[in-house]
CSV table of C-alpha atoms and ligand atoms in Angstrom, one decimal:
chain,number,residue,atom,x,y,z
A,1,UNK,CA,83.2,165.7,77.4
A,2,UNK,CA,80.5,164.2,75.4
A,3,UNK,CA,81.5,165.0,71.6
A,4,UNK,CA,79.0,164.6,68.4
A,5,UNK,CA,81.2,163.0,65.7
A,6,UNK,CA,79.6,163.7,62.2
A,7,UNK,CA,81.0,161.2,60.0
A,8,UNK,CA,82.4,158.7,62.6
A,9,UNK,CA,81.5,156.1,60.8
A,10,UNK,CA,84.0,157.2,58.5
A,11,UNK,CA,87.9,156.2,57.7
A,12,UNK,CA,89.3,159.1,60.0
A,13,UNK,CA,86.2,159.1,62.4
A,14,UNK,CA,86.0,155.9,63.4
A,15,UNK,CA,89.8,156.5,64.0
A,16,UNK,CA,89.3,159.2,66.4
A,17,UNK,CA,86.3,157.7,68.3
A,18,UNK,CA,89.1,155.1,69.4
A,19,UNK,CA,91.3,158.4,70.8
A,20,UNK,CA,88.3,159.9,72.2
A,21,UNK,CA,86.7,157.2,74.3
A,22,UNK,CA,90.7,155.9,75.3
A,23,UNK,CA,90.8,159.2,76.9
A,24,UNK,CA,87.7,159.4,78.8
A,25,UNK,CA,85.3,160.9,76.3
A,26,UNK,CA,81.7,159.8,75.8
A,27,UNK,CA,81.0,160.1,71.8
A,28,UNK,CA,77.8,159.9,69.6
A,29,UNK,CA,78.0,159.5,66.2
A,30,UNK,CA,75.9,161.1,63.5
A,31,UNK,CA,76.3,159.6,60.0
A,32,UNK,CA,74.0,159.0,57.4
A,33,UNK,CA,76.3,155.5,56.4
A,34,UNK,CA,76.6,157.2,52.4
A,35,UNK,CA,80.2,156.2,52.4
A,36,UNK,CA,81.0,153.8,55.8
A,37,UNK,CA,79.5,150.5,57.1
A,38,UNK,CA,77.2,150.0,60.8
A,39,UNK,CA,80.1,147.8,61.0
A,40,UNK,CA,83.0,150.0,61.7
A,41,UNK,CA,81.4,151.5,64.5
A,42,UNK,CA,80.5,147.9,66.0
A,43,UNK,CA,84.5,147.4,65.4
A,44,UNK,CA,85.2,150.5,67.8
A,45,UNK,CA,82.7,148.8,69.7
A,46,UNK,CA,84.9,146.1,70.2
A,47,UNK,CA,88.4,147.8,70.4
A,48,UNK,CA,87.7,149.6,72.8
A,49,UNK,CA,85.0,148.0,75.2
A,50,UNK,CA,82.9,150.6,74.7
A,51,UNK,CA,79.1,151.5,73.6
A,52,UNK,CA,78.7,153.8,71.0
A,53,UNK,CA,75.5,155.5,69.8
A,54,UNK,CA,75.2,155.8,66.0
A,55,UNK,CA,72.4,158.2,64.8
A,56,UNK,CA,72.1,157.3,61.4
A,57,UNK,CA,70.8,160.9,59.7
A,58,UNK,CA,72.0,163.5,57.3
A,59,UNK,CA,74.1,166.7,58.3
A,60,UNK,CA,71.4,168.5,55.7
A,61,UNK,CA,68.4,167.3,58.1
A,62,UNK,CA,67.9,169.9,60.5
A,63,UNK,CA,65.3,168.4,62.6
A,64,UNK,CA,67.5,165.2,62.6
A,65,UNK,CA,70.6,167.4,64.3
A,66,UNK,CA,67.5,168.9,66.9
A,67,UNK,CA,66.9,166.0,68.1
A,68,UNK,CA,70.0,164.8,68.7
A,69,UNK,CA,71.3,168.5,70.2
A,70,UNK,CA,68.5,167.7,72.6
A,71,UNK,CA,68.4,163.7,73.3
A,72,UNK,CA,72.4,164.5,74.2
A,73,UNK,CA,74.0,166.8,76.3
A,74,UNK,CA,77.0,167.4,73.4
A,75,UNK,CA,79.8,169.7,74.6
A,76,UNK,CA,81.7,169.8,71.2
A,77,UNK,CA,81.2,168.5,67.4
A,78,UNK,CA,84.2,167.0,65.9
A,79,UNK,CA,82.9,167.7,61.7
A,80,UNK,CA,83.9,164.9,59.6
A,81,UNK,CA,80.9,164.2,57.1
A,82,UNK,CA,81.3,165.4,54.0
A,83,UNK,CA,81.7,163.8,50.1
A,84,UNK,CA,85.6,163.8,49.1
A,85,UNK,CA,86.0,162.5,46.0
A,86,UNK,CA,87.8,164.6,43.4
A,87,UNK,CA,86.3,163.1,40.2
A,88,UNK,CA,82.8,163.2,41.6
A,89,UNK,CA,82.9,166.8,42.6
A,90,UNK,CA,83.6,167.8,38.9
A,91,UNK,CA,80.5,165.7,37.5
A,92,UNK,CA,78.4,166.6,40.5
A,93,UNK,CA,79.6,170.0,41.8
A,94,UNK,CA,75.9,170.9,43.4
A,95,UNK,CA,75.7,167.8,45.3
A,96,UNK,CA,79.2,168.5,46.7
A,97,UNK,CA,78.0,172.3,47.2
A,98,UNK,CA,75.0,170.9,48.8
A,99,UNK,CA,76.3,168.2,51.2
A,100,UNK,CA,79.2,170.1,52.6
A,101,UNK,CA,78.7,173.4,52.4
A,102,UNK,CA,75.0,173.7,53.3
A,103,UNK,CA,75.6,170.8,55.7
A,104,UNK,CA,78.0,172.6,57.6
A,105,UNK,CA,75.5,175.8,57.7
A,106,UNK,CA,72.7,173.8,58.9
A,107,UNK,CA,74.7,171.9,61.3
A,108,UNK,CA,76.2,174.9,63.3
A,109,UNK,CA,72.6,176.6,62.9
A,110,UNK,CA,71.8,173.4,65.0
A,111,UNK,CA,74.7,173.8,67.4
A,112,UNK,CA,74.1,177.6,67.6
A,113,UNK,CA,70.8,176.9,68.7
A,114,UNK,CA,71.7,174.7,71.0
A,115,UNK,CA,74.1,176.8,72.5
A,116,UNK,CA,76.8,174.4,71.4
A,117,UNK,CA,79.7,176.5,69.9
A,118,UNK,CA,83.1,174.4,69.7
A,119,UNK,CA,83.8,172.9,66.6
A,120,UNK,CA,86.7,171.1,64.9
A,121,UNK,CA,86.3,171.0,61.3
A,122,UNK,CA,88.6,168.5,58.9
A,123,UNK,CA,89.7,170.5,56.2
A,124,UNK,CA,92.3,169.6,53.7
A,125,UNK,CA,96.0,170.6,52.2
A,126,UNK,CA,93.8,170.4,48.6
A,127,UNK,CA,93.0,174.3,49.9
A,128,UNK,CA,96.7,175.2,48.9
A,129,UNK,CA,95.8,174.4,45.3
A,130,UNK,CA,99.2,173.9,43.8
A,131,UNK,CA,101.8,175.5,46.4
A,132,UNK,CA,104.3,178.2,45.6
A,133,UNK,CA,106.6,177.3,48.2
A,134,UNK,CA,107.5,174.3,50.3
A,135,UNK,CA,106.8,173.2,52.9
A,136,UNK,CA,103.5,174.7,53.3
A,137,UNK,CA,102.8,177.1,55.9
A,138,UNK,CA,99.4,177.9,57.2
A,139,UNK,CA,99.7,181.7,56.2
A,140,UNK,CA,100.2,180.2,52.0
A,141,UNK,CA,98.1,181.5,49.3
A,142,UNK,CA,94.7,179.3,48.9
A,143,UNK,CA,92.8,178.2,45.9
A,144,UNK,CA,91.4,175.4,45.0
A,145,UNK,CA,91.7,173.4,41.6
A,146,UNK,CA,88.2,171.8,41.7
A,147,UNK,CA,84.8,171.4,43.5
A,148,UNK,CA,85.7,169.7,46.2
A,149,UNK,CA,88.8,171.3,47.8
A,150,UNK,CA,86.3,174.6,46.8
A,151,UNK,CA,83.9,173.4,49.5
A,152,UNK,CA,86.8,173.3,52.1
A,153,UNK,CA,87.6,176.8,51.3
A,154,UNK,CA,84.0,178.0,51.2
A,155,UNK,CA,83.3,176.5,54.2
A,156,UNK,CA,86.8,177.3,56.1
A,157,UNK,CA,85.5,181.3,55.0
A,158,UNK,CA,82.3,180.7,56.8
A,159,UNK,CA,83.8,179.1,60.0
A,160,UNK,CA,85.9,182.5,59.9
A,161,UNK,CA,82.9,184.6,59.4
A,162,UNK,CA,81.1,182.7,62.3
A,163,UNK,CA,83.5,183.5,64.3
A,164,UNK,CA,83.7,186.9,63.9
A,165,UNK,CA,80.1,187.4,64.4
A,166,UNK,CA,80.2,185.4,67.8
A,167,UNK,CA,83.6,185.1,69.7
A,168,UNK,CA,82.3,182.6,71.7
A,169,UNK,CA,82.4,180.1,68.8
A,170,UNK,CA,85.7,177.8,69.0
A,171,UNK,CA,86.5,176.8,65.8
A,172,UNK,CA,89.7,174.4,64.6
A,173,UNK,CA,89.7,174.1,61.0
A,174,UNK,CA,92.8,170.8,61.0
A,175,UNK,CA,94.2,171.1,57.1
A,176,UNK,CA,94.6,167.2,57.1
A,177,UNK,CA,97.3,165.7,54.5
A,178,UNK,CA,97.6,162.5,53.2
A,179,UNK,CA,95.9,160.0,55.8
A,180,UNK,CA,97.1,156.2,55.2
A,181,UNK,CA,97.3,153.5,57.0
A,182,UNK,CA,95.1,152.0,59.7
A,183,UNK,CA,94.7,151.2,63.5
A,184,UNK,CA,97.5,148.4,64.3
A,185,UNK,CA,94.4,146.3,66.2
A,186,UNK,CA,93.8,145.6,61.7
A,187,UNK,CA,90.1,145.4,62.5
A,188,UNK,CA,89.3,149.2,61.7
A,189,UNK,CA,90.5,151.0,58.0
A,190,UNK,CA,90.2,152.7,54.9
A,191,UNK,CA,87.5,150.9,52.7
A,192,UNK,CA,87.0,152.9,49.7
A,193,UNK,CA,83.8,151.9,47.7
A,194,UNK,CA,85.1,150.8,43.5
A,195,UNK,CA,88.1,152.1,42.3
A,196,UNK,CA,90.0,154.0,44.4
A,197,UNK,CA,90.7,157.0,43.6
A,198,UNK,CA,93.9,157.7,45.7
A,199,UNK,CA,97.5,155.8,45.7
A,200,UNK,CA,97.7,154.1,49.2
A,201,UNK,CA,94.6,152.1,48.8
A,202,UNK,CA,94.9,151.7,45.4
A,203,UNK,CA,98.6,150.5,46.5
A,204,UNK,CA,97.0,148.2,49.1
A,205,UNK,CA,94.6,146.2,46.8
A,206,UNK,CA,97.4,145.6,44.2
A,207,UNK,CA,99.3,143.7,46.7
A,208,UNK,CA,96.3,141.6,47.7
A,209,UNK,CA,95.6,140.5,44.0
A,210,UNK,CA,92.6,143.0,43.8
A,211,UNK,CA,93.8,144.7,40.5
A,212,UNK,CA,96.7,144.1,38.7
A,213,UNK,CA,98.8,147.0,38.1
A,214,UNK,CA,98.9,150.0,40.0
A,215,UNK,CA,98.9,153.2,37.1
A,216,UNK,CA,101.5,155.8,38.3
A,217,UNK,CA,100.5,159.0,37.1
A,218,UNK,CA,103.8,160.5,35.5
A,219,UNK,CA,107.2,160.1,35.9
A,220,UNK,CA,108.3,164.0,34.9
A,221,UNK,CA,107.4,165.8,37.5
A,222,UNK,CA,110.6,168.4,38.8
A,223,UNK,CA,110.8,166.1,42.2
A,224,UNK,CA,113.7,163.4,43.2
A,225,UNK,CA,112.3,160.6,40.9
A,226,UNK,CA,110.0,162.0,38.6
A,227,UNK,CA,107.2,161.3,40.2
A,228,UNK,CA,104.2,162.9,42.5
A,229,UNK,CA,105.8,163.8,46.0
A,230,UNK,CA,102.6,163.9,49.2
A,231,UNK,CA,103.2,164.2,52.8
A,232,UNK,CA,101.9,160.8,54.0
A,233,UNK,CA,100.0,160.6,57.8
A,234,UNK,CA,99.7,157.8,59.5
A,235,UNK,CA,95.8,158.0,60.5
A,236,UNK,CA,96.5,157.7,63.9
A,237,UNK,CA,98.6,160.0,64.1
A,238,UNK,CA,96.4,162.3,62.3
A,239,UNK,CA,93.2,160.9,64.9
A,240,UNK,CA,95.2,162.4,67.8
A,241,UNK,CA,95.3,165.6,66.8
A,242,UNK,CA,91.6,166.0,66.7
A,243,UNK,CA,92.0,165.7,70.9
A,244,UNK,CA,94.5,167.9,70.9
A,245,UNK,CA,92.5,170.2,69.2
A,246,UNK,CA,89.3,169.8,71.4
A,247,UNK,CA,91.9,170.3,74.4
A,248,UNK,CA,93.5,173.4,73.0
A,249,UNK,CA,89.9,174.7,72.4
A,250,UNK,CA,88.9,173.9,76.4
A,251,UNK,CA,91.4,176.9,77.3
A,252,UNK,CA,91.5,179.0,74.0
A,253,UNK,CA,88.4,180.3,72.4
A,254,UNK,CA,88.5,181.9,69.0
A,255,UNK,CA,89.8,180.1,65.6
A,256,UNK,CA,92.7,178.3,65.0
A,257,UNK,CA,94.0,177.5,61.5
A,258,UNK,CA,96.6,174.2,61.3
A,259,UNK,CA,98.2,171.9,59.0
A,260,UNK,CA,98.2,168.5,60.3
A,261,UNK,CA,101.1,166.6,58.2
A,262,UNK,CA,104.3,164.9,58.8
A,263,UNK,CA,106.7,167.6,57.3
A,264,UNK,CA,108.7,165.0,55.5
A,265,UNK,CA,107.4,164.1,51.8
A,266,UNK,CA,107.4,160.8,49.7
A,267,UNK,CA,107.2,160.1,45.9
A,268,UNK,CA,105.4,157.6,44.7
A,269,UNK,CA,108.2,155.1,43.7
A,270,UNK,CA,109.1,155.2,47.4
A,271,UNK,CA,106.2,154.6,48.8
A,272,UNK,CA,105.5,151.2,46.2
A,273,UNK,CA,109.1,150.2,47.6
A,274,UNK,CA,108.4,150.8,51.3
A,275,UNK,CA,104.9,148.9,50.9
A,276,UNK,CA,106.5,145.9,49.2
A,277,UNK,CA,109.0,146.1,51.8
A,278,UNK,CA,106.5,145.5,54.8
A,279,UNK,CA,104.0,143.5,52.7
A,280,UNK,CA,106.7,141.2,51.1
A,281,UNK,CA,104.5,141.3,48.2
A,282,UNK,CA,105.4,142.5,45.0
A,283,UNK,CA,103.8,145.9,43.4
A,284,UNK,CA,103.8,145.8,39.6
A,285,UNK,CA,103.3,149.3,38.1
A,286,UNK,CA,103.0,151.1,35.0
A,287,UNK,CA,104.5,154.9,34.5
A,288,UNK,CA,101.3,156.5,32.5
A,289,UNK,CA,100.2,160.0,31.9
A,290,UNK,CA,99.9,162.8,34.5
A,291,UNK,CA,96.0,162.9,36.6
A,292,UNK,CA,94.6,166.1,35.1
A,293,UNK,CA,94.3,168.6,37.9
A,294,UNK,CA,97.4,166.7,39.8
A,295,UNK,CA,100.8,169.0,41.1
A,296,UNK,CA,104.4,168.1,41.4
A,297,UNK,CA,104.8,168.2,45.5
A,298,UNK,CA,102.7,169.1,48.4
A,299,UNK,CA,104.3,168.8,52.6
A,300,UNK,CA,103.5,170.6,55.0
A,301,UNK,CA,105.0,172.7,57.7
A,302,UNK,CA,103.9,171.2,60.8
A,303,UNK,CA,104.8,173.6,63.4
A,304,UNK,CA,101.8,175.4,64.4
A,305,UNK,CA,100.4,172.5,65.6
A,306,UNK,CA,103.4,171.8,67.9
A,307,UNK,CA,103.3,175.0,69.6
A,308,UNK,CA,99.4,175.6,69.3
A,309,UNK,CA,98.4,172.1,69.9
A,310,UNK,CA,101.2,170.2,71.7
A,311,UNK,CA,100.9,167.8,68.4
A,312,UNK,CA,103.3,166.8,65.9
A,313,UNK,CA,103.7,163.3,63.4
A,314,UNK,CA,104.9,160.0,65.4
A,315,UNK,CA,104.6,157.2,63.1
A,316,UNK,CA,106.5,156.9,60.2
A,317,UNK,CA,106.4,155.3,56.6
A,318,UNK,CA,107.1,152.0,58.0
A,319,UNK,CA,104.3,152.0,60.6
A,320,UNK,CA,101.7,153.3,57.7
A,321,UNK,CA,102.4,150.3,55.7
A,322,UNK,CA,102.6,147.8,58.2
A,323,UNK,CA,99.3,148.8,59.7
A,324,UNK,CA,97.5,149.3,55.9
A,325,UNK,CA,99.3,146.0,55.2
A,326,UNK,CA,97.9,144.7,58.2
A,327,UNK,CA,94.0,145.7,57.3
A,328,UNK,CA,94.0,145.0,54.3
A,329,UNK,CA,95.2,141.4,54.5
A,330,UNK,CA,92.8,140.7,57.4
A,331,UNK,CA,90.2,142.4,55.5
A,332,UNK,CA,90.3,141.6,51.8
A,333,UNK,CA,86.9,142.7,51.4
A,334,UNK,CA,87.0,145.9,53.7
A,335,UNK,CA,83.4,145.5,56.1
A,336,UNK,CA,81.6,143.6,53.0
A,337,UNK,CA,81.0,140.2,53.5
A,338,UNK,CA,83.1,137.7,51.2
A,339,UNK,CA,81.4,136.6,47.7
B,1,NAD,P1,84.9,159.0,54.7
B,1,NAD,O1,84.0,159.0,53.5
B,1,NAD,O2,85.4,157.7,55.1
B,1,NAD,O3,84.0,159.6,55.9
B,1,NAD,C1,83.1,160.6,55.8
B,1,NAD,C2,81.8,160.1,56.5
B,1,NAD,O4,80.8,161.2,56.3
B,1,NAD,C3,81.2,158.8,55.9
B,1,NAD,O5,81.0,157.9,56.9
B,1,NAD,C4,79.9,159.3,55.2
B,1,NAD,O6,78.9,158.3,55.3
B,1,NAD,C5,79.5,160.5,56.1
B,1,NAD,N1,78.7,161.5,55.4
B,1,NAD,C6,79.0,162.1,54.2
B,1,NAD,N2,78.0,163.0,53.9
B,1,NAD,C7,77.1,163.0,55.0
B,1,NAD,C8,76.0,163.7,55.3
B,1,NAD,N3,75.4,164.6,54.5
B,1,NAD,N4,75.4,163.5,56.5
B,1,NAD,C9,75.9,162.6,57.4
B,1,NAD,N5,77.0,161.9,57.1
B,1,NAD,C10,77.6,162.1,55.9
B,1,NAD,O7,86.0,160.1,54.6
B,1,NAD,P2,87.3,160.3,55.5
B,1,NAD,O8,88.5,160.0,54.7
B,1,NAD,O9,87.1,159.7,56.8
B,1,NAD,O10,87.2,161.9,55.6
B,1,NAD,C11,86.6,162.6,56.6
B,1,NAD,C12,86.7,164.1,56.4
B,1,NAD,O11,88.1,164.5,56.2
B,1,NAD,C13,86.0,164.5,55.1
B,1,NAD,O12,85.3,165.7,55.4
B,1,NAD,C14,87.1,164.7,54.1
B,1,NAD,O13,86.8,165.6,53.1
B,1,NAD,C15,88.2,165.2,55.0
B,1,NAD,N6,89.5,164.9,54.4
B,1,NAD,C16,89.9,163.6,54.1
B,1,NAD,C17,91.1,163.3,53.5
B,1,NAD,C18,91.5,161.9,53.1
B,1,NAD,O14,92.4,161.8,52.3
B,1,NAD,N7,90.8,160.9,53.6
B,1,NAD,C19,92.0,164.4,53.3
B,1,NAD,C20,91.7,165.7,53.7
B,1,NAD,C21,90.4,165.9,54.3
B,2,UD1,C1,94.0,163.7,46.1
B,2,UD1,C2,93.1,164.8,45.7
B,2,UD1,C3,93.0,165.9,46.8
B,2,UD1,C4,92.7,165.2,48.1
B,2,UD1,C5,93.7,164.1,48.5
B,2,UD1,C6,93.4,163.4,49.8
B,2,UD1,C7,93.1,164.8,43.2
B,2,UD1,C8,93.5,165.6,42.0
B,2,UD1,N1,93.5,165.3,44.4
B,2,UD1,O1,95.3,164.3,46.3
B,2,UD1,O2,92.1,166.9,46.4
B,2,UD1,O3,92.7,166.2,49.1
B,2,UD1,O4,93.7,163.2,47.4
B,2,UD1,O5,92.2,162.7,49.7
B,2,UD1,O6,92.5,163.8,43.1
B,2,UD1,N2,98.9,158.4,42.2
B,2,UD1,C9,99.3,157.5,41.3
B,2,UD1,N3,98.5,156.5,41.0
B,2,UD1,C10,97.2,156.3,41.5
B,2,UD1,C11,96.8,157.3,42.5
B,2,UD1,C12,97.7,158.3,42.8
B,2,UD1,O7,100.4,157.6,40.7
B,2,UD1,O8,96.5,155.4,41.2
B,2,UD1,C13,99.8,159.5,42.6
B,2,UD1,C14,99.3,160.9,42.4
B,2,UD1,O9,99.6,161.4,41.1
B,2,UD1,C15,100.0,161.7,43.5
B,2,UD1,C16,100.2,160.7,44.6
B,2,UD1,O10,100.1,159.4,44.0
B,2,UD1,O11,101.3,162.1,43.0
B,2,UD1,C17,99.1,160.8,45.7
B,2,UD1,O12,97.8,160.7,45.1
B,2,UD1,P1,96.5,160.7,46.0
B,2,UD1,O13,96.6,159.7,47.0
B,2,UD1,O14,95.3,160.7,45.0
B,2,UD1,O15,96.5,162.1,46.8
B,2,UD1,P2,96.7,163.6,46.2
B,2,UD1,O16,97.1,163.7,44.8
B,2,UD1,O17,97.5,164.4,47.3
């Protein structure tokens, strides 16, 4: 198949380009570079001994996605552009509103047009809000606690309502978890522009001598140590269940709803001591107040996507800090250049 990645540029697309051409797919990506680097595609380049086109253009530019829907014969759209950052939404809710929900309207008005109606979409666990059971099933109660996890549920309604109108539409909206970690090859990761915002990277520049102390965000929370417990995802793991997604979709039409997670939940003290572990560097940390907005414990049920996708979770804590370990030390900069 030829898939149209938007957002392959990105930390989870450039991840599963690598899945996608390993298995035989041919992939173009469409990314207008506001968060990623020319350079991580040129890295997939070289992992994988293959040629990827980058079309750098925004998911708003509807002319943009016309010419690409007709310079390429795309069979499917793998959806990953989008802004994500929590803090941002809240100061800028209109340019979250504006880049991911109307960008997902005006790209499947573009695929629509072109007749090209699969879709896998990368929604997030952040749709749960703050759960009322544990682990999550798909069937939970939604509602967002800010902007951004409000565009993931704005847009999930109008994938739904898409494919209502048109049953030929196949639609897999993946509710991802916590994605760490980074291709074992070390040459492809997460590079977050500033501060980061979330703990593994945050985790990861402490132990290079980046910033000094890593701030953990409360220490009262009802779980086994007091603090924050998230289902962490190895993002390889995470990258292979966007093909078994698109594979599902070849013989099912019609939208699937799935929580791609591990099942099995960390707190933050854990994951410090399993990162010091396979780094062999030491993590100094701080207990501080709570992150406004933040909840006590969020894993998922991962069963769905066993029996609807053939997918479950294969590397564990270990293997995420190994492989962030390993990117991060071979890449102290991320893709920027040394200074
Ligand atoms: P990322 O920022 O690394 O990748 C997103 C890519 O989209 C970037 O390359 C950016 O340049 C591009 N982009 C953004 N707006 C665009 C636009 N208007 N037109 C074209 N390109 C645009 O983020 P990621 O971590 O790889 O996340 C990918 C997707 O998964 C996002 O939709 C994100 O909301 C979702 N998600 C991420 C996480 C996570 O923790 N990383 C968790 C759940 C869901
Ligand atoms: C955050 C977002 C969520 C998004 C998810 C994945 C918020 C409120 N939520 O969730 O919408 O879907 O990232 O991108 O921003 N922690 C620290 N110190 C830090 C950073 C985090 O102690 O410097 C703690 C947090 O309190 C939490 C855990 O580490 O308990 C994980 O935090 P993070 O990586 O930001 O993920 P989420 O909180 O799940």
């Amino acid at each position: 198949m030829t898939i149209l990645v938007t957002g392959g540029a990105g930390y989870i697309g450039t991840h599963t380009l690598i899945e996608l051409l390993q298995a035989g797919h041919q992939v173009v990506v469409y990314d207008n570079l506001c968060n990623s680097s020319r350079i991580a595609v040129q890295r997939v380049e070289e992992i994988t001994g293959k040629k990827v086109d980058l079309i750098q253009a925004d998911i708003c530019d509807r002319q943009s996605l016309d010419q690409t829907f007709s310079t390429y014969e795309i069979d499917a759209v793998i959806h990953f552009a989008g802004l994500k950052a929590v803090g941002e939404s809240v100061e800028k809710p209109l340019t979250y509103y504006q880049n991911n929900v109307s960008g997902t309207a005006t790209l499947c008005e573009a695929m629509s047009a072109a007749g090209v109606k699969q879709l896998v979409f990368s929604s997030s666990a952040t749709v749960y809000g703050d759960p009322q059971s544990l682990p999550i099933r798909e069937d939970a109660a939604t509602g967002a606690t800010n902007p951004y996890g409000r565009t993931k549920l704005f847009i999930e309604e109008m994938l739904r309502d898409l494919s209502i109108s048109d049953p030929a539409w196949r639609i897999a909206l993946l509710r991802y978890f916590n994605p760490v970690g980074a291709h074992p090859s070390g040459l492809i990761g997460e590079d977050p522009q500033g501060i980061p915002n979330n703990l593994f990277p945050y985790i990861t520049q402490v132990a290079i001598g980046q910033r000094q102390t890593l701030s953990v965000f409360g220490d009262d929370y009802a779980t086994i140590d007091g603090t924050g417990v998230r289902d962490y995802i190895h993002v390889v793991d995470l990258a292979r269940g966007h093909l078994c997604a698109l594979e599902r979709q070849n013989s099912n039409p019609g939208l699937l709803t799935v929580n791609l997670g591990t099942g099995q939940g960390y707190s933050v003290l854990e994951m410090i001591k399993a990162f010091a572990t396979a780094s062999g560097c030491d993590i100094p940390y701080q207990v501080v107040a709570r992150r406004p907005g933040d909840i006590a414990s969020c894993y998922a049920d991962p069963s769905l996507a066993h029996e609807e996708l053939g997918w479950k979770a294969e590397k564990g804590l270990d293997e995420m800090c190994r492989d962030g370990w390993n990117w991060q030390s071979r890449n102290p900069h991320g893709y920027k250049p040394a200074v």
